[in-house]
Coordinates of C-alpha atoms in Angstrom, one line a residue:
M1 CA 5.8 -10.2 34.4
T2 CA 6.6 -8.9 30.9
D3 CA 5.6 -10.7 27.7
N4 CA 9.2 -11.7 27.2
Q5 CA 9.4 -13.3 30.6
A6 CA 6.1 -15.1 30.3
K7 CA 6.3 -18.9 30.3
I8 CA 4.6 -20.9 27.6
K9 CA 2.5 -23.7 28.9
G10 CA 2.9 -26.9 26.9
A11 CA -0.9 -27.2 26.7
T12 CA -1.3 -23.8 25.0
F13 CA 1.4 -23.9 22.4
P14 CA 1.7 -26.8 20.0
N15 CA 5.5 -26.8 19.8
Q16 CA 8.0 -25.1 22.1
L17 CA 10.7 -25.5 19.4
I18 CA 8.6 -23.4 17.0
F19 CA 8.3 -20.6 19.5
N20 CA 12.0 -20.7 20.3
F21 CA 12.7 -20.4 16.6
I22 CA 10.3 -17.3 16.4
Q23 CA 12.3 -15.7 19.1
N24 CA 15.7 -16.5 17.5
K25 CA 17.7 -13.7 15.9
S26 CA 17.9 -15.7 12.7
F27 CA 14.2 -15.9 12.2
F28 CA 14.0 -12.5 10.4
T29 CA 16.6 -13.7 7.9
W30 CA 14.6 -16.9 7.2
V31 CA 11.4 -14.8 6.7
L32 CA 13.2 -12.6 4.2
V33 CA 14.2 -15.8 2.3
L34 CA 10.6 -16.9 2.4
A35 CA 9.7 -13.5 0.9
I36 CA 12.3 -13.6 -1.9
V37 CA 12.2 -17.2 -3.2
P38 CA 8.6 -17.1 -4.7
K39 CA 9.3 -13.8 -6.3
L40 CA 12.3 -15.0 -8.1
F41 CA 9.9 -16.6 -10.6
L42 CA 9.1 -13.0 -11.7
L43 CA 12.5 -12.8 -13.3
A44 CA 11.4 -15.1 -16.2
W45 CA 8.2 -13.1 -16.8
N46 CA 7.4 -10.5 -19.4
F47 CA 5.0 -7.4 -19.5
S48 CA 1.3 -7.5 -19.0
L49 CA -1.7 -5.1 -19.5
D50 CA -0.7 -1.5 -18.4
D51 CA 3.0 -2.4 -18.9
Y52 CA 2.5 -2.2 -22.7
M53 CA 0.8 1.2 -22.4
Q54 CA 3.7 2.5 -20.4
W55 CA 6.3 1.0 -22.7
A56 CA 4.6 2.7 -25.7
M57 CA 4.5 6.1 -23.8
F58 CA 8.1 6.1 -22.7
T59 CA 9.5 4.7 -26.0
D60 CA 7.5 7.1 -28.3
N61 CA 6.1 4.3 -30.4
E62 CA 5.6 5.9 -33.8
I63 CA 2.8 3.5 -34.9
L64 CA 0.7 4.3 -31.8
Q65 CA 1.5 8.0 -32.1
K66 CA 0.3 7.9 -35.7
E67 CA -3.0 6.4 -34.6
K68 CA -3.2 9.0 -31.8
L69 CA -3.4 6.2 -29.2
I70 CA -0.7 7.7 -27.1
L71 CA 0.1 11.4 -26.3
V72 CA 2.7 13.2 -28.4
P73 CA 5.3 14.5 -25.8
E74 CA 5.4 18.2 -25.3
S75 CA 8.5 20.1 -24.1
P76 CA 10.2 19.3 -21.8
E77 CA 9.6 15.7 -22.9
W78 CA 10.7 13.9 -19.7
L79 CA 8.5 16.0 -17.5
F80 CA 5.5 15.5 -19.8
K81 CA 6.0 11.7 -19.8
V82 CA 6.3 11.6 -16.0
G83 CA 3.2 13.7 -15.6
N84 CA 1.1 11.6 -18.1
Q85 CA 2.3 8.1 -17.6
F86 CA -0.9 7.2 -15.7
N87 CA -3.1 9.1 -18.1
F88 CA -5.5 6.5 -19.2
F89 CA -7.8 9.0 -20.9
D90 CA -8.8 12.7 -20.6
D91 CA -9.3 15.6 -22.9
K92 CA -5.6 16.3 -23.4
Q93 CA -4.8 16.2 -27.1
D94 CA -8.4 14.9 -27.6
L95 CA -7.3 11.6 -26.1
V96 CA -10.7 10.3 -25.2
K97 CA -12.1 11.2 -28.7
N98 CA -9.1 9.5 -30.4
L99 CA -9.4 6.3 -28.3
K100 CA -13.1 6.1 -29.1
E101 CA -12.6 6.7 -32.8
F102 CA -10.1 3.9 -33.0
G103 CA -12.1 1.7 -30.7
V104 CA -9.7 1.2 -27.7
V105 CA -12.6 2.2 -25.4
P106 CA -16.3 1.3 -26.1
W107 CA -18.5 3.5 -28.2
W108 CA -20.6 4.4 -25.1
T109 CA -17.6 5.8 -23.2
N110 CA -18.5 9.2 -21.7
D111 CA -17.1 12.1 -23.7
G112 CA -16.0 13.7 -20.5
A113 CA -14.5 10.6 -19.0
R114 CA -11.2 11.3 -17.2
L115 CA -8.8 8.9 -15.5
H116 CA -5.5 10.7 -15.1
L117 CA -3.5 9.8 -12.0
F118 CA -0.5 11.8 -10.8
R119 CA 2.3 9.4 -9.6
P120 CA 5.6 11.1 -10.6
V121 CA 7.8 9.1 -8.2
A122 CA 6.7 5.8 -9.7
S123 CA 6.8 7.4 -13.2
I124 CA 10.5 8.4 -12.8
T125 CA 11.5 4.8 -12.0
H126 CA 9.6 3.6 -15.1
L127 CA 11.2 6.3 -17.3
F128 CA 14.5 5.0 -16.2
D129 CA 13.4 1.4 -16.9
Y130 CA 12.3 1.9 -20.4
Q131 CA 15.2 4.2 -21.4
V132 CA 17.8 1.8 -20.0
W133 CA 16.3 -1.7 -20.1
G134 CA 13.9 -1.3 -23.1
K135 CA 11.9 -4.5 -23.5
N136 CA 13.9 -6.4 -20.8
A137 CA 11.4 -6.9 -18.0
T138 CA 13.8 -8.9 -15.7
P139 CA 15.7 -5.9 -14.2
M140 CA 12.3 -4.1 -13.8
Y141 CA 11.0 -6.9 -11.6
L142 CA 14.2 -6.9 -9.7
E143 CA 13.7 -3.2 -8.9
S144 CA 10.2 -3.8 -7.6
I145 CA 11.5 -6.7 -5.4
L146 CA 14.3 -4.5 -4.1
F147 CA 11.9 -1.7 -3.1
Y148 CA 9.7 -4.3 -1.4
L149 CA 12.5 -5.7 0.6
I150 CA 13.7 -2.2 1.7
S151 CA 10.1 -1.5 2.9
I152 CA 10.2 -4.7 5.0
F153 CA 13.5 -3.7 6.6
I154 CA 12.1 -0.3 7.4
L155 CA 8.9 -1.8 8.8
Y156 CA 10.9 -4.1 11.0
R157 CA 13.0 -1.2 12.2
C158 CA 9.8 0.8 12.9
V159 CA 8.2 -1.9 15.0
S160 CA 11.5 -2.4 16.8
Y161 CA 11.1 1.1 18.1
L162 CA 7.6 0.4 19.3
T163 CA 8.4 -2.9 21.2
D164 CA 11.5 -4.8 22.4
D165 CA 9.7 -8.1 22.1
R166 CA 11.6 -10.0 19.5
A167 CA 9.0 -12.7 19.1
L168 CA 6.3 -10.1 18.5
K169 CA 8.5 -8.3 15.9
N170 CA 9.3 -11.5 14.1
L171 CA 5.8 -12.9 14.1
F172 CA 4.5 -9.5 12.9
I173 CA 6.9 -9.5 9.9
L174 CA 6.0 -13.1 9.2
F175 CA 2.3 -12.1 8.8
I176 CA 3.3 -9.1 6.6
I177 CA 5.6 -11.3 4.4
A178 CA 3.0 -14.1 4.1
D179 CA 0.2 -11.7 3.1
A180 CA -0.7 -12.6 -0.5
S181 CA -1.7 -9.0 -1.3
A182 CA 1.9 -7.9 -1.2
N183 CA 2.5 -9.9 -4.4
F184 CA 0.0 -7.9 -6.5
G185 CA 2.2 -4.8 -6.5
V186 CA 5.5 -6.7 -7.0
A187 CA 4.2 -9.1 -9.6
W188 CA 3.1 -6.3 -12.0
I189 CA 5.6 -3.7 -13.2
A190 CA 2.9 -1.1 -13.7
S191 CA 1.9 -1.5 -10.1
R192 CA 5.3 -0.5 -8.6
N193 CA 3.6 2.7 -7.5
V194 CA 1.9 0.7 -4.7
V195 CA 5.2 -0.8 -3.6
L196 CA 6.9 2.6 -3.5
A197 CA 3.9 4.1 -1.6
F198 CA 4.1 1.3 0.9
L199 CA 7.9 2.0 1.4
F200 CA 7.3 5.7 2.1
V201 CA 4.2 5.0 4.3
V202 CA 6.2 2.9 6.7
S203 CA 9.1 5.4 6.5
T204 CA 6.8 8.2 7.5
I205 CA 5.6 6.2 10.5
L206 CA 9.2 5.4 11.5
F207 CA 10.4 9.0 11.3
H208 CA 7.2 10.4 13.0
H209 CA 7.8 8.1 16.0
R210 CA 11.4 9.2 16.2
W211 CA 10.4 12.8 16.0
R212 CA 7.8 12.4 18.8
S213 CA 10.0 10.2 21.0
E214 CA 13.3 12.0 20.5
Q215 CA 12.1 15.5 19.8
N216 CA 14.5 15.9 16.9
Q217 CA 13.1 18.2 14.3
L218 CA 15.1 16.5 11.6
F219 CA 12.9 13.5 11.8
L220 CA 9.8 15.7 11.4
V221 CA 11.3 17.0 8.1
L222 CA 12.1 13.4 7.0
A223 CA 8.5 12.3 7.9
V224 CA 6.9 15.1 5.9
V225 CA 9.1 14.4 2.9
C226 CA 8.3 10.7 3.1
L227 CA 4.6 11.5 3.3
L228 CA 4.9 13.7 0.2
L229 CA 6.8 10.9 -1.7
A230 CA 4.1 8.4 -0.6
V231 CA 1.2 10.4 -2.1
L232 CA 3.3 11.2 -5.2
S233 CA 3.9 7.4 -5.6
A234 CA 0.2 6.4 -5.4
E235 CA -3.0 8.0 -4.1
A236 CA -3.2 5.1 -1.6
G237 CA -0.2 6.8 0.2
I238 CA -2.8 9.0 1.9
S239 CA -3.4 6.0 4.2
T240 CA -0.4 7.2 6.1
I241 CA -2.6 9.7 7.8
A242 CA -4.6 6.9 9.3
Y243 CA -1.6 5.5 11.2
L244 CA -0.3 9.0 12.2
F245 CA -3.7 9.8 13.7
A246 CA -3.8 6.4 15.5
Y247 CA -0.2 7.1 16.8
A248 CA -1.2 10.5 18.1
L249 CA -4.2 9.2 19.8
L250 CA -2.8 6.0 21.3
L251 CA 1.0 6.0 21.4
D252 CA 2.1 9.5 21.7
K253 CA 3.1 10.4 25.4
A254 CA 2.6 14.2 25.0
S255 CA -0.4 16.2 26.1
F256 CA -3.5 16.1 24.0
I257 CA -3.0 19.5 22.5
K258 CA 0.6 18.7 21.5
R259 CA -0.5 15.4 20.1
L260 CA -3.2 17.2 18.0
F261 CA -0.7 19.8 16.8
S262 CA 1.8 17.1 15.8
L263 CA -0.6 16.2 12.9
V264 CA -0.8 19.8 11.6
P265 CA 2.3 19.6 9.2
Y266 CA 0.9 16.5 7.6
G267 CA -2.6 18.0 7.3
I268 CA -1.2 21.1 5.6
L269 CA 0.8 18.9 3.1
I270 CA -2.2 16.7 2.2
V271 CA -4.5 19.8 1.7
A272 CA -1.8 21.4 -0.6
W273 CA -1.3 18.1 -2.5
R274 CA -5.1 17.8 -3.1
I275 CA -5.5 21.4 -4.3
A276 CA -2.6 21.0 -6.7
Y277 CA -3.9 17.6 -7.8
T278 CA -7.2 19.1 -8.8
K279 CA -5.9 22.3 -10.2
F280 CA -3.7 20.6 -12.7
G281 CA -6.5 18.3 -14.0
Y282 CA -5.6 15.0 -12.3
G283 CA -8.1 12.6 -10.9
A284 CA -11.2 10.7 -12.1
A285 CA -14.5 12.2 -13.5
N286 CA -17.6 10.9 -15.2
I287 CA -16.9 7.2 -14.6
D288 CA -18.3 4.8 -12.0
H289 CA -15.1 2.9 -11.3
Y290 CA -13.4 5.6 -9.2
I291 CA -15.2 8.0 -6.8
D292 CA -13.7 11.3 -6.0
P293 CA -14.3 11.9 -2.2
V294 CA -14.0 15.7 -2.7
L295 CA -16.3 16.0 -5.7
D296 CA -18.9 13.4 -4.7
P297 CA -18.7 13.1 -0.8
M298 CA -22.1 11.6 -0.2
L299 CA -21.6 8.8 -2.8
F300 CA -18.2 8.2 -1.3
L301 CA -19.6 7.9 2.2
S302 CA -22.2 5.4 1.0
K303 CA -19.4 3.4 -0.6
V304 CA -17.4 3.4 2.6
V305 CA -20.4 1.9 4.5
A306 CA -20.8 -0.8 1.9
T307 CA -17.2 -1.6 1.3
V308 CA -15.5 -1.6 4.7
P309 CA -17.3 -4.8 5.8
I310 CA -16.0 -6.5 2.6
I311 CA -12.5 -5.3 3.3
I312 CA -12.7 -6.7 6.9
F313 CA -13.9 -10.0 5.5
E314 CA -11.0 -10.1 3.0
Q315 CA -8.5 -9.3 5.8
V316 CA -9.8 -12.0 8.1
F317 CA -10.2 -14.8 5.5
V318 CA -7.3 -13.9 3.2
A319 CA -9.6 -13.2 0.3
D320 CA -8.2 -10.1 -1.4
S321 CA -10.3 -8.6 -4.2
I322 CA -13.0 -11.3 -3.6
D323 CA -15.8 -8.9 -4.8
Q324 CA -14.3 -8.2 -8.2
G325 CA -16.1 -11.0 -10.0
M326 CA -18.7 -11.7 -7.3
S327 CA -22.4 -11.4 -8.0
L328 CA -24.2 -8.6 -6.1
P329 CA -26.4 -11.0 -4.0
W330 CA -23.3 -12.7 -2.7
I331 CA -21.6 -9.3 -2.0
D332 CA -24.7 -8.4 0.1
L333 CA -24.6 -11.7 1.9
T334 CA -20.8 -11.4 2.6
S335 CA -21.4 -7.9 4.0
K336 CA -24.1 -9.2 6.4
L337 CA -21.9 -12.2 7.4
T338 CA -19.1 -9.8 8.1
S339 CA -21.3 -7.8 10.5
L340 CA -21.8 -11.0 12.5
L341 CA -18.0 -11.7 12.2
I342 CA -17.2 -8.3 13.7
V343 CA -19.4 -9.0 16.7
I344 CA -17.7 -12.4 17.3
G345 CA -14.2 -10.9 16.7
A346 CA -14.9 -8.1 19.1
L347 CA -15.9 -10.6 21.9
V348 CA -12.8 -12.7 21.3
L349 CA -10.2 -9.9 20.9
F350 CA -11.6 -7.2 23.2
R351 CA -9.8 -8.2 26.4
Y352 CA -6.5 -8.5 24.5
V353 CA -6.8 -5.3 22.5
K354 CA -8.0 -3.2 25.5
N355 CA -4.7 -4.0 27.4
S356 CA -2.4 -3.6 24.4
P357 CA -1.8 0.0 23.1
L358 CA 0.1 -1.6 20.1
S359 CA -2.9 -3.6 19.1
Q360 CA -5.2 -0.6 19.6
F361 CA -2.8 1.4 17.3
G362 CA -3.0 -1.3 14.7
L363 CA -6.7 -1.7 14.8
L364 CA -7.5 2.0 14.6
G365 CA -4.9 2.6 11.9
A366 CA -6.2 -0.3 9.8
L367 CA -9.8 0.8 10.1
L368 CA -9.0 4.3 9.1
A369 CA -6.7 3.1 6.3
M370 CA -9.7 1.3 4.7
I371 CA -11.6 4.6 4.1
P372 CA -9.5 5.9 1.2
M373 CA -9.4 2.4 -0.4
C374 CA -13.2 2.8 -0.9
A375 CA -12.7 5.3 -3.6
I376 CA -12.4 2.5 -6.1
H377 CA -15.5 0.5 -7.0
H378 CA -14.2 -2.9 -6.0
T379 CA -11.6 -3.7 -3.4
D380 CA -8.1 -3.8 -4.9
G381 CA -5.6 -6.4 -3.5
R382 CA -2.8 -4.1 -4.4
T383 CA -3.8 -1.6 -1.7
M384 CA -4.3 -4.2 1.0
P385 CA -0.7 -4.1 2.4
F386 CA -1.5 -0.7 3.9
I387 CA -4.3 -2.2 5.9
C388 CA -2.2 -5.3 6.7
I389 CA 0.2 -3.2 8.8
G390 CA -2.5 -2.8 11.4
F391 CA -4.0 -6.3 11.2
G392 CA -0.5 -7.8 11.3
L393 CA 0.1 -6.1 14.6
I394 CA -3.3 -7.4 15.9
W395 CA -2.7 -11.0 14.8
A396 CA 0.9 -11.2 16.2
D397 CA 0.0 -9.6 19.5
F398 CA -3.1 -11.7 20.0
V399 CA -1.4 -15.0 19.1
L400 CA 1.6 -14.4 21.4
R401 CA -0.5 -13.2 24.4
C402 CA -2.9 -16.1 24.0
Y403 CA -0.2 -18.7 23.7
R404 CA 2.0 -17.2 26.5
G405 CA -0.9 -17.3 28.9
V406 CA -0.4 -13.7 29.8
M407 CA -4.2 -13.4 30.2
P408 CA -5.5 -16.8 31.3
P409 CA -9.1 -17.7 30.0
T410 CA -11.8 -17.2 32.5
S411 CA -13.8 -20.2 31.3
S412 CA -13.3 -23.4 29.3
L413 CA -15.4 -22.0 26.5
R414 CA -13.3 -18.9 26.2
H415 CA -10.2 -21.0 26.3
F416 CA -11.4 -23.1 23.4
V417 CA -12.5 -20.1 21.4
E418 CA -9.2 -18.3 21.9
R419 CA -7.1 -21.3 21.1
A420 CA -9.2 -22.0 18.0
S421 CA -8.8 -18.4 16.9
C422 CA -5.0 -18.6 17.2
I423 CA -5.0 -21.8 15.1
F424 CA -7.3 -20.1 12.6
I425 CA -5.1 -17.0 12.3
I426 CA -1.8 -19.0 11.9
F427 CA -3.4 -21.4 9.4
F428 CA -5.0 -18.8 7.2
H429 CA -2.6 -15.9 7.5
V430 CA 0.6 -17.9 7.2
Y431 CA 0.0 -21.3 5.4
I432 CA -3.0 -20.4 3.3
S433 CA -1.7 -16.9 2.5
L434 CA 1.6 -18.3 1.4
L435 CA -0.2 -20.8 -0.9
L436 CA -2.2 -17.9 -2.4
S437 CA 1.1 -16.1 -3.0
I438 CA 2.3 -19.0 -5.0
A439 CA -1.0 -19.0 -6.9
V440 CA -0.7 -15.3 -7.7
M441 CA 2.7 -16.0 -9.2
A442 CA 1.4 -18.9 -11.2
S443 CA -1.6 -17.0 -12.5
H444 CA 0.5 -14.1 -13.5
A445 CA 2.7 -16.5 -15.4
A446 CA -0.3 -17.6 -17.4
V447 CA -1.3 -14.0 -18.1
V448 CA 2.0 -13.0 -19.7
K449 CA 2.3 -16.0 -22.0
T450 CA 2.1 -15.4 -25.8
A451 CA 1.5 -17.6 -28.8
Q452 CA 2.3 -17.2 -32.5
S453 CA -1.2 -18.1 -33.7
T454 CA -3.0 -15.9 -31.2
V455 CA -2.3 -12.8 -29.1
V456 CA -3.0 -13.3 -25.4
V457 CA -4.1 -10.3 -23.2
A458 CA -4.8 -11.1 -19.6
G459 CA -5.5 -14.7 -20.5
T460 CA -7.9 -13.7 -23.2
T461 CA -7.1 -15.0 -26.7
Y462 CA -7.6 -13.2 -29.9
D463 CA -8.0 -15.4 -33.0
K464 CA -5.3 -15.1 -35.7
P465 CA -4.0 -11.5 -35.2
E466 CA -2.2 -11.5 -38.5
K467 CA -5.6 -10.9 -40.1
Y468 CA -6.0 -7.7 -38.2
G469 CA -3.7 -5.5 -40.2
G470 CA -5.6 -2.9 -42.2
K471 CA -9.0 -4.5 -41.3
H472 CA -11.9 -3.2 -39.2
V473 CA -12.0 -5.7 -36.3
V474 CA -15.5 -5.8 -34.8
F475 CA -16.0 -7.4 -31.4
L476 CA -19.7 -8.3 -31.4
S477 CA -19.7 -9.2 -27.7
S478 CA -17.4 -9.3 -24.7
P479 CA -17.6 -9.9 -20.9
R480 CA -14.1 -8.6 -20.6
L481 CA -14.4 -5.3 -22.3
F482 CA -11.8 -3.7 -20.0
F483 CA -9.0 -5.8 -21.5
L484 CA -9.6 -4.5 -25.0
L485 CA -8.0 -1.3 -23.7
H486 CA -4.6 -3.0 -23.8
L487 CA -4.9 -4.8 -27.1
P488 CA -3.3 -2.3 -29.6
Y489 CA -0.4 -1.6 -27.3
Q490 CA 0.5 -5.3 -26.9
L491 CA 0.1 -5.8 -30.6
A492 CA 2.6 -3.0 -31.2
Y493 CA 5.0 -4.4 -28.6
E494 CA 4.9 -7.8 -30.2
G495 CA 5.4 -6.4 -33.7
K496 CA 2.0 -7.6 -34.9
P497 CA 0.0 -5.4 -37.3
L498 CA -2.6 -3.1 -35.8
P499 CA -6.2 -3.1 -37.2
E500 CA -7.5 -0.1 -39.1
T501 CA -10.1 0.2 -36.3
M502 CA -11.4 -2.0 -33.5
R503 CA -15.0 -1.7 -32.3
L504 CA -16.8 -3.4 -29.4
L505 CA -20.5 -3.4 -30.1
A506 CA -22.0 -4.9 -26.9
P507 CA -21.0 -6.2 -23.5
Y508 CA -21.9 -9.8 -23.0
F509 CA -23.8 -10.0 -19.7
D510 CA -27.1 -11.5 -20.9
A511 CA -28.8 -12.6 -24.1
I512 CA -28.2 -10.6 -27.3
D513 CA -30.3 -10.4 -30.4
V514 CA -28.4 -9.6 -33.6
K515 CA -30.6 -9.0 -36.7
R516 CA -29.3 -8.4 -40.2
L517 CA -31.5 -5.6 -41.6
S518 CA -29.7 -5.3 -45.0
E519 CA -26.3 -5.9 -46.4
R520 CA -24.9 -3.0 -44.5
K521 CA -27.3 -2.6 -41.6
I522 CA -27.5 -4.6 -38.4
S523 CA -29.5 -4.1 -35.2
I524 CA -28.2 -5.2 -31.8
T525 CA -30.4 -5.6 -28.7
P526 CA -28.6 -6.8 -25.5
K527 CA -31.2 -7.7 -22.9
A528 CA -29.1 -6.1 -20.2
G529 CA -28.4 -2.9 -22.2
F530 CA -25.1 -1.4 -23.0
I531 CA -24.3 0.5 -19.8
I532 CA -24.5 -1.4 -16.6
S533 CA -23.6 0.6 -13.5
N534 CA -21.5 -1.0 -10.8
A535 CA -24.5 -1.1 -8.4
M536 CA -27.0 -2.4 -11.0
R537 CA -28.0 -6.0 -10.8
L538 CA -27.7 -8.1 -14.0
P539 CA -30.9 -9.8 -15.2
V540 CA -29.4 -13.1 -14.0
E541 CA -28.8 -11.9 -10.4
T542 CA -32.3 -12.7 -9.2
G543 CA -31.1 -14.7 -6.1
I544 CA -28.2 -16.6 -4.6
G545 CA -27.0 -18.4 -7.6
R546 CA -23.5 -18.4 -9.1
V547 CA -20.9 -16.7 -6.9
F548 CA -18.3 -15.6 -9.5
G549 CA -18.3 -15.1 -13.2
D550 CA -16.7 -13.2 -16.1
D551 CA -20.0 -11.4 -16.5
F552 CA -20.0 -10.1 -12.9
F553 CA -16.4 -9.0 -13.4
G554 CA -17.3 -7.3 -16.7
R555 CA -20.1 -5.4 -15.0
S556 CA -17.6 -4.3 -12.3
M557 CA -15.2 -3.0 -14.9
N558 CA -17.9 -1.5 -17.1
G559 CA -17.8 1.5 -14.8
F560 CA -14.2 2.2 -16.0
F561 CA -15.6 4.0 -19.1
S562 CA -18.8 5.7 -18.0
R563 CA -21.4 6.5 -15.4
G564 CA -24.3 4.2 -15.0
D565 CA -27.0 6.8 -15.6
G566 CA -26.0 7.7 -19.2
D567 CA -27.2 10.7 -21.3
F568 CA -28.0 9.1 -24.6
K569 CA -31.1 10.0 -26.7
E570 CA -33.2 8.1 -29.2
R571 CA -32.1 8.5 -32.8
Q572 CA -28.8 9.9 -31.7
R573 CA -26.1 9.2 -34.3
I574 CA -22.5 8.3 -33.4
E575 CA -20.2 8.4 -36.4
F576 CA -16.9 6.4 -36.7
P577 CA -14.6 5.9 -39.6
E578 CA -16.0 2.5 -40.5
M579 CA -19.6 2.6 -39.2
V580 CA -22.4 4.8 -37.9
I581 CA -24.3 3.8 -34.7
T582 CA -27.8 5.0 -34.2
I583 CA -29.5 4.7 -30.8
I584 CA -32.9 3.1 -31.3
E585 CA -34.1 2.6 -27.7
V586 CA -33.2 4.4 -24.5
D587 CA -34.0 3.7 -20.9
N588 CA -33.3 6.7 -18.6
G589 CA -30.4 7.8 -20.8
R590 CA -29.0 4.2 -21.2
P591 CA -29.0 2.8 -24.7
M592 CA -30.9 -0.5 -25.0
A593 CA -30.9 -1.1 -28.7
I594 CA -28.8 0.2 -31.6
E595 CA -28.7 0.1 -35.4
I596 CA -25.3 -0.1 -37.2
E597 CA -24.6 1.0 -40.7
L598 CA -21.3 -0.2 -42.2
T599 CA -19.8 2.7 -44.2
D600 CA -16.6 1.2 -45.6
T601 CA -16.8 0.5 -49.3
D602 CA -15.4 -3.1 -49.1
L603 CA -17.3 -5.3 -46.7
S604 CA -14.4 -7.8 -46.8
D605 CA -12.4 -5.3 -44.7
Y606 CA -14.5 -6.1 -41.7
H607 CA -13.2 -8.9 -39.5
W608 CA -16.0 -10.1 -37.1
L609 CA -15.3 -11.7 -33.7
Q610 CA -17.5 -12.8 -30.8
W611 CA -16.8 -14.1 -27.3
D612 CA -16.5 -17.9 -27.0
I613 CA -16.8 -19.2 -23.5
G614 CA -15.2 -22.6 -24.4
T615 CA -11.9 -21.0 -25.5
N616 CA -12.1 -18.1 -23.1
G617 CA -11.5 -15.7 -25.9
Y618 CA -12.6 -14.2 -29.2
V619 CA -13.2 -16.3 -32.3
G620 CA -14.2 -15.5 -35.9
M621 CA -17.9 -15.4 -36.8
E622 CA -20.3 -14.9 -39.7
L623 CA -23.2 -12.4 -39.6
P624 CA -26.7 -13.8 -40.1
E625 CA -28.4 -13.7 -43.5
I626 CA -30.4 -10.6 -44.4
G627 CA -33.7 -10.7 -42.5
E628 CA -32.5 -13.3 -40.1
T629 CA -31.8 -12.9 -36.4
M630 CA -28.9 -14.5 -34.5
Y631 CA -29.6 -15.2 -30.9
I632 CA -26.7 -15.3 -28.4
P633 CA -27.8 -17.1 -25.3
P634 CA -27.2 -15.6 -21.8
Y635 CA -23.7 -15.9 -20.5
Q636 CA -24.8 -18.1 -17.6
E637 CA -26.7 -20.4 -20.0
E638 CA -23.7 -20.8 -22.3
L639 CA -21.4 -21.4 -19.4
A640 CA -23.5 -24.2 -18.0
K641 CA -23.6 -25.7 -21.5
V642 CA -19.8 -25.7 -21.8
K643 CA -19.4 -27.3 -18.3
R644 CA -21.8 -30.1 -19.3
E645 CA -20.0 -30.7 -22.5
R646 CA -16.6 -30.9 -20.7
Q647 CA -18.0 -33.5 -18.2
L648 CA -19.1 -35.8 -21.0

């Protein structure tokens, strides 16, 4: 008896009508409508974060070029822009030096920091966007939605070649459509690279299957081309190899040697891509946030061991990027709980997976696809769709086999566990995931809003930006130092004046002492220091306390600019146009205390801001009197105070 012929027992499926609808030919159409409708809200949105940087690069913004905050295009211009669109910072045209001098990146940023990604396929689409549409974001979102829908069509076509079970195909696509992580790439123009990579990943799998099943060499050529386009869209496109390997091992009908040799063309391509990627200066270096598996293999392997359980937890409980703002004790606890979850899941799913080559393919492909995703410090929801391909197959196959009664439970306990698991999967991966999708849309809408009296970057407010023009803006403290990276580009886009310089003095993780030594000299001593590595616990992380916080997120993103070890020395001087920073105290190369001397003639040209938890942004402040010390309480303490005041 085939799965299609299996009868559904009324006791094992809540509603026969629902199952009949899943098998209906029109189901796929309704699922597409379900995918499109929430995303239509995107058409009323504007740019956010990296979008402003890309706009500045492709439109040759003269103000930002004058300040040396974007690269000056070299001939041929279009090729230079395509190759440098995702160049956040490197030594090209002294970009890191210039960004530090203006203050876009913190003063402790590693001089050799590099984050230059090569994504020409995505870059070409953005080049078209900004040349044709300018500041009109609506057609840009439409493009991303279109690419996403095309990828869904191709994925449905791909699974149609692997099975003739319409219910399985439809339910699989429902899980993919409902997955909240798919919205991260579509809801952010600058993340279209992930949408494009996803499109070419599923295309590669489709063409590879047709090559192996039909022995038509044309499909091999198309598969290789699509794999190339996948890695040239986003580095996450390398996850294609995971599914190709799983296919060769579990679905390919040829002999073992032929299956092994079927992977050779793809292996040659990936090796050639990686050699070229390194030779032309792309990649990440001297920062904690990204790990290069080739340059630092042992660190990468340790990261894989630590991160894979977190990814599995996120996949099971629909909690994408849960570790971004989570405290380290809770990350450790989540990892341990996931180990137990894996054991329970294996006991529940084993007898289903062992009899389903399609589920085995999905499981192995998903597990292997997790490995390249560990190159980034925290899990990134934008890359989760590549893993969801495999998990979607597992969920759909398990639910249908369980409800159809293809493999009757051997005990009442197993019957209860399997039925409860099905309900859990449908509830979390359809209903909850769809609600999260709507939440992603709503949160993004809050991110892109702007106001006349303030400038808003990623939900962070900056007090009275009209005062910035020609002033030295000094940010005394910040738990969201990463978002300062985008401020001048958004100011230029909105036509607001740029400051003369902008300088972040200290990250706000714990208590900070600020002492006025003289009219022009200030000492700053943050209890947590200035450089906090991604793996370093904050002073407040002494046990299972708060789960999430801006300070935890800030620690996570601190690795975007430097490595945690540092190489600073006592009495080292760092000179900027408006101040000189002298390192007073060092702990293993990490600066722990500094003195600042203001060098501009007119002290009224300095505009001082500090982080205010109550307003979730920066507000104006006054320095203490000479000889006095200003104490900024720990972030956690201030947060608790604000919550108490709001409850009154």
